[in-house]
Amino acid sequence: MSKIWILALCASIALLSACSSGGGKKVTRLDANEVTDLSGSWNDTDSRLVAEEMINDCLGRPWYNDFAAQKGSVPTIVIGKVRNKSHEHIRVETFIKDIERALINSSKAEFVANANEREDLRNELADQQGNVTDETLKDAGMEIGADLMLTGTINSVIDQEGGEQVVFYQIDMELTDIQSHRKVWIGDKKIKKYMSQSSVKF
């Protein structure tokens, strides 16, 4: 057998061995709260930490005690639009859910459904009319009106030179009195990430 055939046979065996033993995916489960940065892009950790810090800052400012003293109750808040103006696709819905969770768990504010959720709830309320028993029928016009609306934006700036890249995120949030349109709180959170050539995609 010639040397060429021997080399070809060895190469084929090595290739088949690699495909059968190392070609599959390896999956490792991680703690959901563990910080994991693979691409350097906005991720679940950024969303969760920003939401928690924003709400803690918001409810810890002087406006909160002033509101409680004037109204004699905790504020009722609704989430408005949180706009993504950054360079990348960010699942704003996940960020909003993190804000809702932080608000509810704070026990310092009541929380009502946002515009999209209210539409679904009102459709369900309308569907109950004439279709459910009198004992379980829910009355219209019993919604709780929000005192304040929380809105925000996510912006980003990229600084890149050679194989190095810095991504800067700025998240701005505002809490506005729905009746007077007076802004009672403005907060911001900044995140800066450095990436070397091994993690920057070109």
Coordinates of C-alpha atoms in Angstrom, one line a residue:
M1 CA 0.0 0.0 0.0
S2 CA 1.4 3.4 -1.0
K3 CA 2.3 6.1 1.5
I4 CA -0.5 8.3 0.1
W5 CA -3.2 5.7 0.8
I6 CA -1.9 5.2 4.3
L7 CA -1.9 8.9 5.0
A8 CA -5.5 9.2 3.6
L9 CA -6.7 6.3 5.7
C10 CA -5.2 7.8 8.9
A11 CA -6.8 11.2 8.1
S12 CA -10.2 9.6 7.6
I13 CA -10.0 7.6 10.9
A14 CA -9.0 10.8 12.8
L15 CA -11.9 12.7 11.2
L16 CA -14.4 10.1 12.1
S17 CA -13.1 9.8 15.6
A18 CA -13.4 13.6 16.1
C19 CA -16.9 13.7 14.8
S20 CA -18.1 10.8 17.0
S21 CA -16.4 12.0 20.2
G22 CA -16.2 15.8 20.2
G23 CA -18.7 17.0 17.7
G24 CA -21.7 17.4 20.0
K25 CA -22.7 20.4 22.2
K26 CA -21.8 20.5 25.8
V27 CA -24.4 22.1 28.0
T28 CA -23.7 23.4 31.5
R29 CA -26.4 24.8 33.7
L30 CA -25.7 28.1 35.4
D31 CA -27.2 30.0 38.4
A32 CA -29.7 32.5 37.0
N33 CA -28.2 35.2 39.1
E34 CA -24.6 34.5 38.0
V35 CA -22.9 37.2 36.0
T36 CA -22.0 35.8 32.5
D37 CA -20.6 38.0 29.8
L38 CA -19.9 36.3 26.5
S39 CA -20.3 38.8 23.8
G40 CA -20.2 42.0 25.9
S41 CA -23.7 42.9 24.7
W42 CA -26.6 43.9 27.0
N43 CA -27.7 40.8 28.9
D44 CA -30.0 39.6 31.6
T45 CA -27.6 40.7 34.4
D46 CA -27.6 44.3 33.1
S47 CA -31.4 44.3 32.9
R48 CA -31.9 42.9 36.4
L49 CA -29.3 45.0 38.2
V50 CA -30.3 48.3 36.5
A51 CA -34.0 47.7 37.3
E52 CA -33.3 47.0 41.0
E53 CA -30.9 49.9 41.4
M54 CA -33.3 52.3 39.6
I55 CA -36.3 51.4 41.8
N56 CA -34.3 51.5 45.0
D57 CA -33.0 55.0 44.1
C58 CA -36.5 56.1 43.0
L59 CA -38.3 55.0 46.1
G60 CA -35.5 56.3 48.4
R61 CA -35.6 59.9 47.3
P62 CA -37.4 62.8 49.1
W63 CA -40.4 62.8 46.8
Y64 CA -41.5 59.5 48.2
N65 CA -41.9 60.7 51.8
D66 CA -43.5 63.9 50.6
F67 CA -46.0 61.9 48.6
A68 CA -46.8 59.6 51.5
A69 CA -47.3 62.5 53.9
Q70 CA -49.6 64.4 51.5
K71 CA -51.7 61.5 50.2
G72 CA -51.5 59.3 53.3
S73 CA -50.8 56.2 51.2
V74 CA -48.2 54.6 49.0
P75 CA -48.1 55.7 45.3
T76 CA -49.7 53.7 42.6
I77 CA -47.4 53.4 39.6
V78 CA -47.8 52.3 36.0
I79 CA -45.1 51.4 33.6
G80 CA -45.1 53.6 30.5
K81 CA -42.8 53.3 27.4
V82 CA -39.2 52.3 27.8
R83 CA -37.5 53.1 24.5
N84 CA -34.4 51.3 23.2
K85 CA -32.3 53.9 21.4
S86 CA -29.1 51.9 21.7
H87 CA -27.0 50.4 18.9
E88 CA -28.2 46.8 19.5
H89 CA -31.4 44.9 19.8
I90 CA -32.5 44.8 23.4
R91 CA -35.5 42.9 24.7
V92 CA -37.1 45.9 26.4
E93 CA -40.0 43.7 27.6
T94 CA -37.5 41.8 29.8
F95 CA -36.3 45.0 31.3
I96 CA -39.8 46.2 31.9
K97 CA -40.6 42.9 33.7
D98 CA -37.5 43.3 35.9
I99 CA -38.8 46.8 36.8
E100 CA -42.3 45.5 37.6
R101 CA -40.8 42.8 39.8
A102 CA -38.6 45.2 41.7
L103 CA -41.6 47.6 42.2
I104 CA -43.9 44.8 43.5
N105 CA -41.2 43.3 45.8
S106 CA -40.3 46.7 47.3
S107 CA -43.7 46.9 49.1
K108 CA -43.3 50.6 48.9
A109 CA -45.6 51.2 45.9
E110 CA -48.8 49.7 44.4
F111 CA -48.7 48.7 40.8
V112 CA -51.3 48.6 38.1
A113 CA -51.4 46.9 34.7
N114 CA -49.9 48.8 31.8
A115 CA -51.8 49.9 28.6
N116 CA -51.5 46.6 26.8
E117 CA -52.5 44.5 29.8
R118 CA -55.4 46.8 30.5
E119 CA -56.8 46.2 27.0
D120 CA -56.7 42.4 27.6
L121 CA -58.3 42.8 31.0
R122 CA -61.1 45.0 29.6
N123 CA -61.8 42.5 26.8
E124 CA -62.2 39.8 29.4
L125 CA -64.5 42.0 31.5
A126 CA -66.7 42.7 28.5
D127 CA -66.8 39.0 27.6
Q128 CA -68.1 38.2 31.1
Q129 CA -71.3 40.3 30.5
G130 CA -74.1 37.8 30.0
N131 CA -71.7 34.8 30.1
V132 CA -71.0 34.2 33.8
T133 CA -73.1 33.9 36.9
D134 CA -74.1 37.0 38.8
E135 CA -72.1 35.9 41.8
T136 CA -68.8 35.8 39.8
L137 CA -69.5 38.7 37.4
K138 CA -66.9 41.5 37.8
D139 CA -68.2 45.1 37.5
A140 CA -66.8 47.7 35.1
G141 CA -65.5 51.0 36.3
M142 CA -63.7 49.6 39.3
E143 CA -60.1 50.1 38.1
I144 CA -57.5 51.8 40.3
G145 CA -56.1 54.9 38.7
A146 CA -52.3 55.3 38.7
D147 CA -50.8 58.3 40.4
L148 CA -47.4 58.2 38.6
M149 CA -46.0 56.8 35.3
L150 CA -42.5 55.4 34.9
T151 CA -40.9 55.9 31.5
G152 CA -37.3 55.6 30.2
T153 CA -34.7 55.2 27.5
I154 CA -31.7 53.0 26.8
N155 CA -28.8 54.7 24.9
S156 CA -25.4 53.5 24.0
V157 CA -22.0 54.7 22.6
I158 CA -19.3 52.6 21.1
D159 CA -15.6 53.5 21.2
Q160 CA -13.4 51.1 19.1
E161 CA -9.8 51.1 18.2
G162 CA -8.0 48.1 16.6
G163 CA -8.9 45.0 18.7
E164 CA -10.2 46.9 21.7
Q165 CA -13.8 48.1 22.2
V166 CA -15.6 50.0 24.9
V167 CA -19.4 50.0 25.0
F168 CA -21.1 52.6 27.2
Y169 CA -24.8 52.3 28.1
Q170 CA -26.8 55.0 29.7
I171 CA -30.3 54.2 31.1
D172 CA -32.5 57.2 32.0
M173 CA -35.8 56.8 33.9
E174 CA -38.4 59.4 34.8
L175 CA -41.4 59.3 37.2
T176 CA -44.1 61.7 36.2
D177 CA -47.3 62.7 38.0
I178 CA -50.1 61.7 35.7
Q179 CA -52.5 64.5 36.7
S180 CA -50.1 67.5 36.8
H181 CA -47.4 66.1 34.4
R182 CA -44.9 67.2 36.9
K183 CA -41.7 65.1 37.0
V184 CA -41.1 64.0 40.6
W185 CA -37.9 61.9 40.0
I186 CA -35.2 61.5 37.3
G187 CA -32.6 58.7 37.6
D188 CA -29.8 57.3 35.5
K189 CA -27.6 54.3 35.5
K190 CA -24.4 54.0 33.5
I191 CA -22.7 50.7 32.4
K192 CA -19.3 50.5 30.7
K193 CA -17.9 47.3 29.2
Y194 CA -14.4 46.7 27.9
M195 CA -13.8 44.0 25.3
S196 CA -10.5 42.7 23.9
Q197 CA -9.9 41.3 20.4
S198 CA -10.7 37.8 21.5
S199 CA -14.3 38.8 22.4
V200 CA -15.0 41.5 19.8
K201 CA -16.7 40.3 16.7
F202 CA -15.6 41.8 13.4

